[in-house]
PDB file of C-alpha atoms and ligand atoms in Angstrom:
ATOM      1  CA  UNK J  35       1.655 104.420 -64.305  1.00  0.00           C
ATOM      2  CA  UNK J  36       0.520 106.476 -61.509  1.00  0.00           C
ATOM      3  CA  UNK J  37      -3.325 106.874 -61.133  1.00  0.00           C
ATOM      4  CA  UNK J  38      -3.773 109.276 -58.333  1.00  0.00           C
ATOM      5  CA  UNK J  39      -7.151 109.570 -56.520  1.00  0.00           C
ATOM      6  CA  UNK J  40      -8.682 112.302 -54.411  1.00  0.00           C
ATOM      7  CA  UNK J  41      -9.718 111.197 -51.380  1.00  0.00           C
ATOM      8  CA  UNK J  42     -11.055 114.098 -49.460  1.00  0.00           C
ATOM      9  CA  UNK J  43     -10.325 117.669 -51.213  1.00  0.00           C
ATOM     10  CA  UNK J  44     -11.364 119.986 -48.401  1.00  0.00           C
ATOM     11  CA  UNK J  45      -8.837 121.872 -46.563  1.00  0.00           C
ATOM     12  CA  UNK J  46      -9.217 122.578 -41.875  1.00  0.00           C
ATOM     13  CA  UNK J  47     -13.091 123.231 -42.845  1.00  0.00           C
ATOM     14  CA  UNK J  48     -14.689 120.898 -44.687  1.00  0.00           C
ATOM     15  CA  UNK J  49     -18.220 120.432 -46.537  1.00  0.00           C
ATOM     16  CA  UNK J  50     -20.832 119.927 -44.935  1.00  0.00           C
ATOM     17  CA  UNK J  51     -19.627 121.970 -41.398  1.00  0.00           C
ATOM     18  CA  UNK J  52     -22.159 120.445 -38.653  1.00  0.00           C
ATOM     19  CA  UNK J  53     -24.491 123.282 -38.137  1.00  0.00           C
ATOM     20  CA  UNK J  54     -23.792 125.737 -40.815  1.00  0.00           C
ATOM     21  CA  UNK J  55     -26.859 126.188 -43.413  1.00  0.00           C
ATOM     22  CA  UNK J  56     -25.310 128.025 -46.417  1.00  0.00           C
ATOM     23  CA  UNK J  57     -26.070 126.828 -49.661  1.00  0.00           C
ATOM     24  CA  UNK J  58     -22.689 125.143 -49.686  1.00  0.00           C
ATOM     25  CA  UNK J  59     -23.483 123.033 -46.936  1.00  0.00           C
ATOM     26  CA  UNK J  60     -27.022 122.641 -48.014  1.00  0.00           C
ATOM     27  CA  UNK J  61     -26.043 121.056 -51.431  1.00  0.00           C
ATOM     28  CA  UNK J  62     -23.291 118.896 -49.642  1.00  0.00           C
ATOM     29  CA  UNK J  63     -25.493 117.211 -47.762  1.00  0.00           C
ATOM     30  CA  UNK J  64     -27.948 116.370 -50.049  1.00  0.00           C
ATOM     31  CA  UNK J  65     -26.170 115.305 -53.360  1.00  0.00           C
ATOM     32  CA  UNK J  66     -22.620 114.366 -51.958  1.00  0.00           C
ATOM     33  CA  UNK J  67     -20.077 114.465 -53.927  1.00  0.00           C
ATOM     34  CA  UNK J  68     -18.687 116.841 -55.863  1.00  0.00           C
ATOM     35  CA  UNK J  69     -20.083 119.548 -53.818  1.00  0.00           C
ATOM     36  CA  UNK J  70     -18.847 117.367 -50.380  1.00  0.00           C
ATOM     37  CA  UNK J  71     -15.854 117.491 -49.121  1.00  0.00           C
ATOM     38  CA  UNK J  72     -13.848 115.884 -46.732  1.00  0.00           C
ATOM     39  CA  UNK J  73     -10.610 116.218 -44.763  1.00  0.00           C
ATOM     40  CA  UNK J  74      -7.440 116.417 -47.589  1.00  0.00           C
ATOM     41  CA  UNK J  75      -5.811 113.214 -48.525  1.00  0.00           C
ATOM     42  CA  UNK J  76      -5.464 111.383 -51.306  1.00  0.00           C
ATOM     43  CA  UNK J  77      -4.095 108.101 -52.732  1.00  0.00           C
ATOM     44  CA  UNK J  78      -1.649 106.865 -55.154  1.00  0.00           C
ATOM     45  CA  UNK J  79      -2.456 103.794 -57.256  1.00  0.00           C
ATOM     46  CA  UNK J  80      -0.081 101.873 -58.481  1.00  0.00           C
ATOM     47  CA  UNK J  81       2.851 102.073 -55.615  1.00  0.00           C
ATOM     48  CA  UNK J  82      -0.034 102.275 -53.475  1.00  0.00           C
ATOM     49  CA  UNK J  83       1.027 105.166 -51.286  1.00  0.00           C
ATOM     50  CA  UNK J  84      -1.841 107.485 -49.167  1.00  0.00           C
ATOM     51  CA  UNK J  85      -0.566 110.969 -48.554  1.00  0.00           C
ATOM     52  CA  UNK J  86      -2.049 112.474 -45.009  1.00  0.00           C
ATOM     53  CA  UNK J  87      -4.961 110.782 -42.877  1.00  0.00           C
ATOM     54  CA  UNK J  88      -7.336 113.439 -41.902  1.00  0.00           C
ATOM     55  CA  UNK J  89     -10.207 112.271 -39.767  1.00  0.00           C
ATOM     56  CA  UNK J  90     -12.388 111.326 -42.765  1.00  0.00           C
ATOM     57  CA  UNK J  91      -9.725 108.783 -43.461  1.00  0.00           C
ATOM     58  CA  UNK J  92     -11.387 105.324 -42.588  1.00  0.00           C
ATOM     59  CA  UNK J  93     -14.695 106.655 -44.623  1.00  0.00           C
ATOM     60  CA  UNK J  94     -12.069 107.639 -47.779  1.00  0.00           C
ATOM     61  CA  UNK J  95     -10.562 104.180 -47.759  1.00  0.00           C
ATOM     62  CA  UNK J  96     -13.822 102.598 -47.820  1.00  0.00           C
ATOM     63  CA  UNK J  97     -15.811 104.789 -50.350  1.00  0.00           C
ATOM     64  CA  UNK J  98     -12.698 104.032 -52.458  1.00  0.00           C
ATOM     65  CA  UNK J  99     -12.503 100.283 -52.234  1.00  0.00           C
ATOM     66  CA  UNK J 100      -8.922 100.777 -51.491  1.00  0.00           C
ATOM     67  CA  UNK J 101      -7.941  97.228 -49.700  1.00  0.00           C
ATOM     68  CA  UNK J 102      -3.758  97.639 -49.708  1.00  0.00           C
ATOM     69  CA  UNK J 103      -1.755 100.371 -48.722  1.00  0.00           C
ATOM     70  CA  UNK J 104       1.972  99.941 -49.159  1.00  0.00           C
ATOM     71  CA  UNK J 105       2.930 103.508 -47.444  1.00  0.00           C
ATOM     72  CA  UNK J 106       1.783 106.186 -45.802  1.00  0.00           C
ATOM     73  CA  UNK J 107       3.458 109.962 -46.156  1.00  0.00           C
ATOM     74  CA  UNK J 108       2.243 113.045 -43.784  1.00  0.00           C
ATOM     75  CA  UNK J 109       3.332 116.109 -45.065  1.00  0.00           C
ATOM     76  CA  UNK J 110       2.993 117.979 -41.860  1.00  0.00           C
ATOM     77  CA  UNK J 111       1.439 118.227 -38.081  1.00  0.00           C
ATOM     78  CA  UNK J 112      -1.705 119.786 -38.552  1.00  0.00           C
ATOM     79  CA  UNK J 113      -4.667 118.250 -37.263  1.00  0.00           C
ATOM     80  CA  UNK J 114      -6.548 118.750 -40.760  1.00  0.00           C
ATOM     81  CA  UNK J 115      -3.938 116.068 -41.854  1.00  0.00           C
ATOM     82  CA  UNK J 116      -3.284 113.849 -39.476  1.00  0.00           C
ATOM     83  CA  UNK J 117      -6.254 113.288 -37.109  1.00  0.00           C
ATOM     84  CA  UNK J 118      -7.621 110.273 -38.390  1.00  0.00           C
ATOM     85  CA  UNK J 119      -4.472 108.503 -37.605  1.00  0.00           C
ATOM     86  CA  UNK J 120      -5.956 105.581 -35.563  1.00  0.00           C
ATOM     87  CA  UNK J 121      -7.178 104.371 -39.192  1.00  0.00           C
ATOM     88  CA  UNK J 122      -3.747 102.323 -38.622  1.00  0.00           C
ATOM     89  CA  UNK J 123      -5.274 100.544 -35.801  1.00  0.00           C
ATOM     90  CA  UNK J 124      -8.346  99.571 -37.635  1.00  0.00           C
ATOM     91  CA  UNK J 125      -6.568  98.726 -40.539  1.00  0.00           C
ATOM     92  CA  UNK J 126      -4.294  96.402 -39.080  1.00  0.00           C
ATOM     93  CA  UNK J 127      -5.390  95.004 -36.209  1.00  0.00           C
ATOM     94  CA  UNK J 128      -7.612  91.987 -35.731  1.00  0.00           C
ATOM     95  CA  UNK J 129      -8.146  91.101 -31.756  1.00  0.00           C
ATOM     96  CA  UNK J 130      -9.339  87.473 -32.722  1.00  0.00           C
ATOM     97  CA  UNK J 131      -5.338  86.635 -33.688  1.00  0.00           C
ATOM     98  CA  UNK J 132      -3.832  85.219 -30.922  1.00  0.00           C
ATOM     99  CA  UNK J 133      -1.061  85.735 -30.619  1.00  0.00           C
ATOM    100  CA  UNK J 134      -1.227  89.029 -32.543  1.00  0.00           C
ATOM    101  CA  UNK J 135      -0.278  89.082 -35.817  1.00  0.00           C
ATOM    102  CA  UNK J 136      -0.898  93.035 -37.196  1.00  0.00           C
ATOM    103  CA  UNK J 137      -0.370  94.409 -40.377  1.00  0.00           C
ATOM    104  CA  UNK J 138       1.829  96.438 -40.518  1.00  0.00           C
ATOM    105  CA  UNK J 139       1.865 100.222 -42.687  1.00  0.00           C
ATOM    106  CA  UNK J 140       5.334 102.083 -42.749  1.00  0.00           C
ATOM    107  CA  UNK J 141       4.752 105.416 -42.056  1.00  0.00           C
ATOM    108  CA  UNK J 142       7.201 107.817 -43.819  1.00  0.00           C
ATOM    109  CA  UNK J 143       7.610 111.160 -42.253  1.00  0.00           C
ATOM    110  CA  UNK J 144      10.403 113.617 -43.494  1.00  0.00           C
ATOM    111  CA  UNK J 145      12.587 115.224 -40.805  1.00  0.00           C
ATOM    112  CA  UNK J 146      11.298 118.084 -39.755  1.00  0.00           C
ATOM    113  CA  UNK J 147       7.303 116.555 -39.688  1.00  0.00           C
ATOM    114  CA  UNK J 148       9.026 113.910 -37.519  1.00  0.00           C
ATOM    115  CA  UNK J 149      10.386 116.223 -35.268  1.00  0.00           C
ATOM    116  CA  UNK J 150       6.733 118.143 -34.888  1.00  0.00           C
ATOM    117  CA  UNK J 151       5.155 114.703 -34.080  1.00  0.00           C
ATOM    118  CA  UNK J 152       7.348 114.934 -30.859  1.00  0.00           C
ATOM    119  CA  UNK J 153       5.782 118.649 -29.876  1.00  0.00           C
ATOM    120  CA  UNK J 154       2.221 118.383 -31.374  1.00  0.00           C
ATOM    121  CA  UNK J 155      -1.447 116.659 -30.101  1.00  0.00           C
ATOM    122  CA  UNK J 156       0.592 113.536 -28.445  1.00  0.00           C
ATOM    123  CA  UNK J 157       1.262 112.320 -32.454  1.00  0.00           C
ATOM    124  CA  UNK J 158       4.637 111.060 -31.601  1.00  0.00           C
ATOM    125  CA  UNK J 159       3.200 109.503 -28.443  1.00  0.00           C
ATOM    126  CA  UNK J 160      -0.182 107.452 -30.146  1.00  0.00           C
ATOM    127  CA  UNK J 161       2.502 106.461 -33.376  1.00  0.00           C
ATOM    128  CA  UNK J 162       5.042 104.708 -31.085  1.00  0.00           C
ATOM    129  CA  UNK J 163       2.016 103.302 -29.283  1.00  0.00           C
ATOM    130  CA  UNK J 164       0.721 101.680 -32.585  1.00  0.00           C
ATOM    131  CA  UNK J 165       4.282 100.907 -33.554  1.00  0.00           C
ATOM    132  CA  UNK J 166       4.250  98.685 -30.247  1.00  0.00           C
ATOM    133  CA  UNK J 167       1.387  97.156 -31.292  1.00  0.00           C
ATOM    134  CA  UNK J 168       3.262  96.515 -34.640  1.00  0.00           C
ATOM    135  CA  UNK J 169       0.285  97.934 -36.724  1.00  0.00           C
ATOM    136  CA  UNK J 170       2.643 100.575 -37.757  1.00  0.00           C
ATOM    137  CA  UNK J 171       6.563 101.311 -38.579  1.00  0.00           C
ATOM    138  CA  UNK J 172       7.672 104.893 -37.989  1.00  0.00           C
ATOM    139  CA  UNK J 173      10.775 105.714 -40.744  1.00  0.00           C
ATOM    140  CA  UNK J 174      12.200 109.182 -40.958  1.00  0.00           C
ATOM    141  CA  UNK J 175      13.560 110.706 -44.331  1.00  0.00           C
ATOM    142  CA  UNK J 176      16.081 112.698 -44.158  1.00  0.00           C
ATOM    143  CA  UNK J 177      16.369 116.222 -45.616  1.00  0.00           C
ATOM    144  CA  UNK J 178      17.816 115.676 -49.315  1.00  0.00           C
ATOM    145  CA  UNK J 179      17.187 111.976 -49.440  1.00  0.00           C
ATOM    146  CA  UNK J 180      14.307 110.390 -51.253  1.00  0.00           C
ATOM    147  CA  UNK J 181      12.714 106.623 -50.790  1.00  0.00           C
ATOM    148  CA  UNK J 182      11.772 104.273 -53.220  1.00  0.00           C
ATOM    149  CA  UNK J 183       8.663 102.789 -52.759  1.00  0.00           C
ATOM    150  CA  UNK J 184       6.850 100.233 -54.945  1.00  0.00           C
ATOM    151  CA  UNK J 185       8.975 101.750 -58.394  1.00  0.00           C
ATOM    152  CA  UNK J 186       8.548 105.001 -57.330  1.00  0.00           C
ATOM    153  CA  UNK J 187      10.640 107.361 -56.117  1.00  0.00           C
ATOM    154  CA  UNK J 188       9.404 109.520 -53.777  1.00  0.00           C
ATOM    155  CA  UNK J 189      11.407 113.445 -52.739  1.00  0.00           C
ATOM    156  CA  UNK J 190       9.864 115.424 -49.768  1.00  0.00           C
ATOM    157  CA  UNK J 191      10.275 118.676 -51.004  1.00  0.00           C
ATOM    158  CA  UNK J 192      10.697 121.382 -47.732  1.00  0.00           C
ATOM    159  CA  UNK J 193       8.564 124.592 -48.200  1.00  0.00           C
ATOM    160  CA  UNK J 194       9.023 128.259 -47.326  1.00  0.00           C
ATOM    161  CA  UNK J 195       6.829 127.428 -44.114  1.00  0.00           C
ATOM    162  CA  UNK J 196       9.505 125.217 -41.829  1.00  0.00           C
ATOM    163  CA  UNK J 197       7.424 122.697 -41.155  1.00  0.00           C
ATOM    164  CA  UNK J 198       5.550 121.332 -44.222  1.00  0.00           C
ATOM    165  CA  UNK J 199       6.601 119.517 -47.077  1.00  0.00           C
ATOM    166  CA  UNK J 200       5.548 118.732 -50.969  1.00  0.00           C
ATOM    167  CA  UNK J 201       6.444 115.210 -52.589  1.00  0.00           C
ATOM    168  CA  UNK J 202       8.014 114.811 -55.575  1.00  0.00           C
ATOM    169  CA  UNK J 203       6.895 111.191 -57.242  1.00  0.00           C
ATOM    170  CA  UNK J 204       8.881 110.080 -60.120  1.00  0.00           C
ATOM    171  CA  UNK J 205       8.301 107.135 -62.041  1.00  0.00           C
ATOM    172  CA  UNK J 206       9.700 106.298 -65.898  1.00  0.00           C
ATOM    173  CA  UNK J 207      10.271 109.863 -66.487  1.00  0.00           C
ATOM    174  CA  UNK J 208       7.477 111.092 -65.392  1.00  0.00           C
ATOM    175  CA  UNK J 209       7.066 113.836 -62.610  1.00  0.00           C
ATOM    176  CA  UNK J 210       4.296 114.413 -60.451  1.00  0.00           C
ATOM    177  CA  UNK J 211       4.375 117.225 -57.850  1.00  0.00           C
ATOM    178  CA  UNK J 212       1.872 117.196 -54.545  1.00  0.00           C
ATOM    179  CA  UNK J 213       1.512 119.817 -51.942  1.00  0.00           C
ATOM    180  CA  UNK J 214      -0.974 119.300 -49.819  1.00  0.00           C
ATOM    181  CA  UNK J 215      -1.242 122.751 -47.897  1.00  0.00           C
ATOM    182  CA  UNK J 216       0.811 125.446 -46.733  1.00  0.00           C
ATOM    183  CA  UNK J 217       2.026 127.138 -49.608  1.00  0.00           C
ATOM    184  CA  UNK J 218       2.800 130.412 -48.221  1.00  0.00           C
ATOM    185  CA  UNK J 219       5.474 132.463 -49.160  1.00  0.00           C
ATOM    186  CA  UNK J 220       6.974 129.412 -51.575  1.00  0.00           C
ATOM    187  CA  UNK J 221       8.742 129.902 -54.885  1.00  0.00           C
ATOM    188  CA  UNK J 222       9.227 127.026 -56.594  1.00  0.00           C
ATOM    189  CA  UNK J 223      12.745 125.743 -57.834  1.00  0.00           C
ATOM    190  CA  UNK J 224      14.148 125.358 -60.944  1.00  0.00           C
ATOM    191  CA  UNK J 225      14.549 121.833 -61.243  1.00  0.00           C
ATOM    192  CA  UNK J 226      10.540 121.830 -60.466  1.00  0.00           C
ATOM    193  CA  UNK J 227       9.642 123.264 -63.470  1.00  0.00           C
ATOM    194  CA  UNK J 228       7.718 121.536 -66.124  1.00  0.00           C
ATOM    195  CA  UNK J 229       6.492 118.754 -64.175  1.00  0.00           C
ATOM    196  CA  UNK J 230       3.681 116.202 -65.393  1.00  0.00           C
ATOM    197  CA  UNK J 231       1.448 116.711 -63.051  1.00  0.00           C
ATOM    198  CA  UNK J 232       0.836 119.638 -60.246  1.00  0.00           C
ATOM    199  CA  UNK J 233      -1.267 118.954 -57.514  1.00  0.00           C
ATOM    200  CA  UNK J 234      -1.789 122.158 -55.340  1.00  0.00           C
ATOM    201  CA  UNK J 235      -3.754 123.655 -52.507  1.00  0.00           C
ATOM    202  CA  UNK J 236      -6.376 126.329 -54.070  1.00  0.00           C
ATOM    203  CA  UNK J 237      -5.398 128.873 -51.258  1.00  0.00           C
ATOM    204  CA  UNK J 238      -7.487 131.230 -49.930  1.00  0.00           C
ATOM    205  CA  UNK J 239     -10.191 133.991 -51.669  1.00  0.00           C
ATOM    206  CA  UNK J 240      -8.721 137.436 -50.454  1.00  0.00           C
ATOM    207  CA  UNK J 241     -10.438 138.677 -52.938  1.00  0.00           C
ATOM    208  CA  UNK J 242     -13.255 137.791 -55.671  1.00  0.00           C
ATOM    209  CA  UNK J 243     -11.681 135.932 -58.425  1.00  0.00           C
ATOM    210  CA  UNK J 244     -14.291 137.814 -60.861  1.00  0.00           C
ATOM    211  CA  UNK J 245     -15.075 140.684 -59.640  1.00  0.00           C
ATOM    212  CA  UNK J 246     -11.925 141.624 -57.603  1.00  0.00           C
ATOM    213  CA  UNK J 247     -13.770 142.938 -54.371  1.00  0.00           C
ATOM    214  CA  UNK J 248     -12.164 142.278 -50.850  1.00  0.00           C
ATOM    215  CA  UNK J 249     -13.395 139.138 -49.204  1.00  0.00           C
ATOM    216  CA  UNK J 250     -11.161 139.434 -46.688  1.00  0.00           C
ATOM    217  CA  UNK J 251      -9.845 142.629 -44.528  1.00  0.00           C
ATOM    218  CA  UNK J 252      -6.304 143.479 -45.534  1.00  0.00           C
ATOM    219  CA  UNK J 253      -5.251 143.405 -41.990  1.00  0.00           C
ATOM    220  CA  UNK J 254      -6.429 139.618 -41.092  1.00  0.00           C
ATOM    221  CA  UNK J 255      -4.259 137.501 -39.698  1.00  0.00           C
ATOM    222  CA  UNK J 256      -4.879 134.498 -42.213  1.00  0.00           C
ATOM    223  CA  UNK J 257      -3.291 136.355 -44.777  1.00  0.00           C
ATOM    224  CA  UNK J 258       0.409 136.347 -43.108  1.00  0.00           C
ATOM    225  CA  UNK J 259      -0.215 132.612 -42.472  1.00  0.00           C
ATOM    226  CA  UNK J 260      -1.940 130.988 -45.923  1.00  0.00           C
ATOM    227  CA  UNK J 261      -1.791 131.573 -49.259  1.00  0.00           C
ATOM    228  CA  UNK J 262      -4.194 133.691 -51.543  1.00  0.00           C
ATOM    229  CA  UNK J 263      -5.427 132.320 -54.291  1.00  0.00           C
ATOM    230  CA  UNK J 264      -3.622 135.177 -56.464  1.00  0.00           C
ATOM    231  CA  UNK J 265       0.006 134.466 -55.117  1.00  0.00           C
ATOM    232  CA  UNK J 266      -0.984 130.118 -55.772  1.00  0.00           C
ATOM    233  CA  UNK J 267      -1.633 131.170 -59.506  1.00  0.00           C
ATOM    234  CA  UNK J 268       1.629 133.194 -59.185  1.00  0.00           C
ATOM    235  CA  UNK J 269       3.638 129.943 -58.033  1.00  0.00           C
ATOM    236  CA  UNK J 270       1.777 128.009 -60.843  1.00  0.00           C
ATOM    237  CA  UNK J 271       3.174 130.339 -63.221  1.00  0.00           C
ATOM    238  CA  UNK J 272       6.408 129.852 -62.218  1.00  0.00           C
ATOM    239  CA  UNK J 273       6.021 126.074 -61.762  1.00  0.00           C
ATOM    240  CA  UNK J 274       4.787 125.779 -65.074  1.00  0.00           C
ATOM    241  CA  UNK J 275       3.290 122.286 -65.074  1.00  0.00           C
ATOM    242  CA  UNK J 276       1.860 120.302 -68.102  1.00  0.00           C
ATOM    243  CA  UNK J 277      -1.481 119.893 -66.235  1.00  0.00           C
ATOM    244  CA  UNK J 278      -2.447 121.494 -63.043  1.00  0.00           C
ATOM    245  CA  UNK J 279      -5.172 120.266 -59.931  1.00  0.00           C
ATOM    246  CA  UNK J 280      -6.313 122.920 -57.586  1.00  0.00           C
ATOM    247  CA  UNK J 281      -7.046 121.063 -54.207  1.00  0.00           C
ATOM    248  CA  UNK J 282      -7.821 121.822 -50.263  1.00  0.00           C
ATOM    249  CA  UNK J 283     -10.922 123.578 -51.010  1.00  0.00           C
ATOM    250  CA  UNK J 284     -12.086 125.937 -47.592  1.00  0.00           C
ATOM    251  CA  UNK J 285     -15.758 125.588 -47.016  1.00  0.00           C
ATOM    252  CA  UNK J 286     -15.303 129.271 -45.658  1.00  0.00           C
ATOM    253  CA  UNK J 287     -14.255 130.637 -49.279  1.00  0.00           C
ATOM    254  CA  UNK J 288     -17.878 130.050 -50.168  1.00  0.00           C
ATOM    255  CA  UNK J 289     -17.241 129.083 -54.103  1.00  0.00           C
ATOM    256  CA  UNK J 290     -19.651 126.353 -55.882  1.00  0.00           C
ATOM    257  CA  UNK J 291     -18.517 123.949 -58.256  1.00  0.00           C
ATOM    258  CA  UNK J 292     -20.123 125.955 -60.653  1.00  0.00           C
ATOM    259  CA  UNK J 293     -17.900 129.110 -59.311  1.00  0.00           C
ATOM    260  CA  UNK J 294     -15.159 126.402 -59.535  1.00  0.00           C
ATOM    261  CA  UNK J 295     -15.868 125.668 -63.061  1.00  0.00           C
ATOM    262  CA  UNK J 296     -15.742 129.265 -64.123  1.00  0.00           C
ATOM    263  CA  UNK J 297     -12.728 130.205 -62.456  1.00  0.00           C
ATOM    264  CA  UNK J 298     -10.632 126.895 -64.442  1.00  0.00           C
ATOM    265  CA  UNK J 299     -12.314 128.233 -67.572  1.00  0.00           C
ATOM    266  CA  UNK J 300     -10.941 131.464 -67.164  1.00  0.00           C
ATOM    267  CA  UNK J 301      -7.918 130.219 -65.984  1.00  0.00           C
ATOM    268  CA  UNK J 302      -7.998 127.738 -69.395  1.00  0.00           C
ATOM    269  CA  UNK J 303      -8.831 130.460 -72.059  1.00  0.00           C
ATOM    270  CA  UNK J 304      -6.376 133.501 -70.203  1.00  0.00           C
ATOM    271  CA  UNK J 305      -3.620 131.361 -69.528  1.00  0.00           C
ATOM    272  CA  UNK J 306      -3.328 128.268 -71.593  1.00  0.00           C
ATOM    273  CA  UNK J 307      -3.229 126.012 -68.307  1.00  0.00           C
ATOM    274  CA  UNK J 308      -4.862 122.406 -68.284  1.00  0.00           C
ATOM    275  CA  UNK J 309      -6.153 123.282 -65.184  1.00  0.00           C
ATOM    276  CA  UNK J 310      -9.107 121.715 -62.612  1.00  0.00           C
ATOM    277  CA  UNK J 311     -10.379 121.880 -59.354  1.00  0.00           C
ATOM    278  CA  UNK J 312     -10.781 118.452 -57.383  1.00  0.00           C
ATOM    279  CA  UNK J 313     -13.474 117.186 -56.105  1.00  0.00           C
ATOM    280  CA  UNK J 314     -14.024 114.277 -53.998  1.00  0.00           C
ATOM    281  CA  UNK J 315     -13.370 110.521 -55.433  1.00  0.00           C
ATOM    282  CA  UNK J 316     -11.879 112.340 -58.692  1.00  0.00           C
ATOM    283  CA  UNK J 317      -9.461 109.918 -60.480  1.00  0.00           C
ATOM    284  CA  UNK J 318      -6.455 111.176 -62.768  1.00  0.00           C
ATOM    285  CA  UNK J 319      -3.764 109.122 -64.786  1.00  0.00           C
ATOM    286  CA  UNK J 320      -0.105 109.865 -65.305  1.00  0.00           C
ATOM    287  CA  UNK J 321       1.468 107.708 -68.079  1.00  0.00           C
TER     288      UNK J 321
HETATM  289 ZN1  LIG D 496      -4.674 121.676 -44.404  1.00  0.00          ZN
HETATM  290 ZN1  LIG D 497     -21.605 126.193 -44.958  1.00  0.00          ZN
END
């Protein structure tokens, strides 16, 4: 069984944004969750494996009593995903040991993320610091090959955009699919089709989902480099999961829960989907 929870389902901008006012933020701050969200990770029960440690991380863990993780996976470089990295430190480290005795977390990065670590914000520098501490073990999957970790089998899957990567867990038959950003341009393959279980990022709001007016000039540059909501429902088509989870919700695309709601209802009744949005410390069960 795989129980997966959401850890933090905001995308670069999360909710509440220091100084911002909207009724977003407003709401955020004063009931929490599900209208707050933090950076996007989220956590595996059952092999025990966190996917991406944005700077929310050590909060995350804590909020959701999780004492043991066996693995960590980044999908890719960006700072959204991995600055809260130095939750391996405070994890595993204990200064009163002497001599030091860490814990140690292997870190799994697939090729090409472990190749960015060595070009972007010193990651490959403060990883093989903590892996001289011993607090963390830096293991590189190769393109094609999967790991097995804890009973489950775990395939990066590369996207259109070079340099991030989905994760294909498999377990008894059972096949859950997580992409944690960066969908852009991405058709999914064959073989992907008819998973268990798709977890995907919502995209961006080019345009209202109701009323179909421009949210976004046609010539900005976000839309060459993320995708629109529209082409994400276009891949989810194609993917044709059992259940889908919209996830890496941009405080900047302005939608409630409520709008949230409405928009998987629609989605529901047009479509046929078992489809959500996440939200914060959500919990859902493959088996
Ligand atoms: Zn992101
Ligand atoms: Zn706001």
């Amino acid at each position: 069984m795989m129980k997966i929870e959401f850890l933090g389902t905001a995308g670069a901008i999360p909710t509440p944004r220091p100084g911002c006012h909207c009724e977003l933020c407003e709401r955020a701050r004063r009931y929490g969750p599900p209208h707050a969200r933090m950076g996007p990770s989220l956590f595996v029960h059952g092999p025990d494996i966190l996917i991406d440690t944005p700077e929310e991380i050590r909060l995350q863990l804590n909020r959701a009593g999780i004492d043991h993780i066996a693995a960590c996976l980044y999908s890719h470089w960006h700072p959204d995903h991995t600055m809260g990295r130095r939750v391996w430190e405070t994890m595993n480290m204990d200064f009163r040991q002497w001599p030091r005795q860490p814990r140690c977390t292997p870190i799994y990065l697939p090729e090409r993320v472990a190749a960015d670590f060595k070009v972007w914000l010193g990651l490959d520098e403060h990883f093989s610091y903590m892996q001289r501490h011993g607090t963390v073990e830096l293991r590189i999957i190769p393109d094609g090959e999967s790991v097995t970790i804890n009973g489950v089998r775990v395939t990066p899957i590369p996207l259109a955009a070079a340099y991030v990567y989905a994760f294909l867990l498999e377990q008894n038959g059972r096949r859950v699919f997580i992409a944690m950003d960066e969908l852009v341009g991405w058709s999914p393959a064959e073989e992907l089709r008819g998973c268990d279980l798709a977890i995907v990022p919502t995209g961006i709001f080019e345009f209202d989902f109701f009323t179909g007016e421009r949210r976004i000039p046609v010539d900005h540059p976000v839309l060459k480099s993320e995708a629109t909501f529209r082409q994400t429902l276009e891949m989810v088509h194609q993917l044709a999961p059992r259940r889908v989870i919209f996830t890496h919700i941009e405080e900047p695309d302005g939608n409630t829960v409520e709008d949230l709601a409405r928009i998987a209802q629609v989605l529901r009744d047009r479509e046929g989907w078992d489809v959500t949005f996440a939200f914060d410390t959500m919990v859902v069960t493959v088996e």
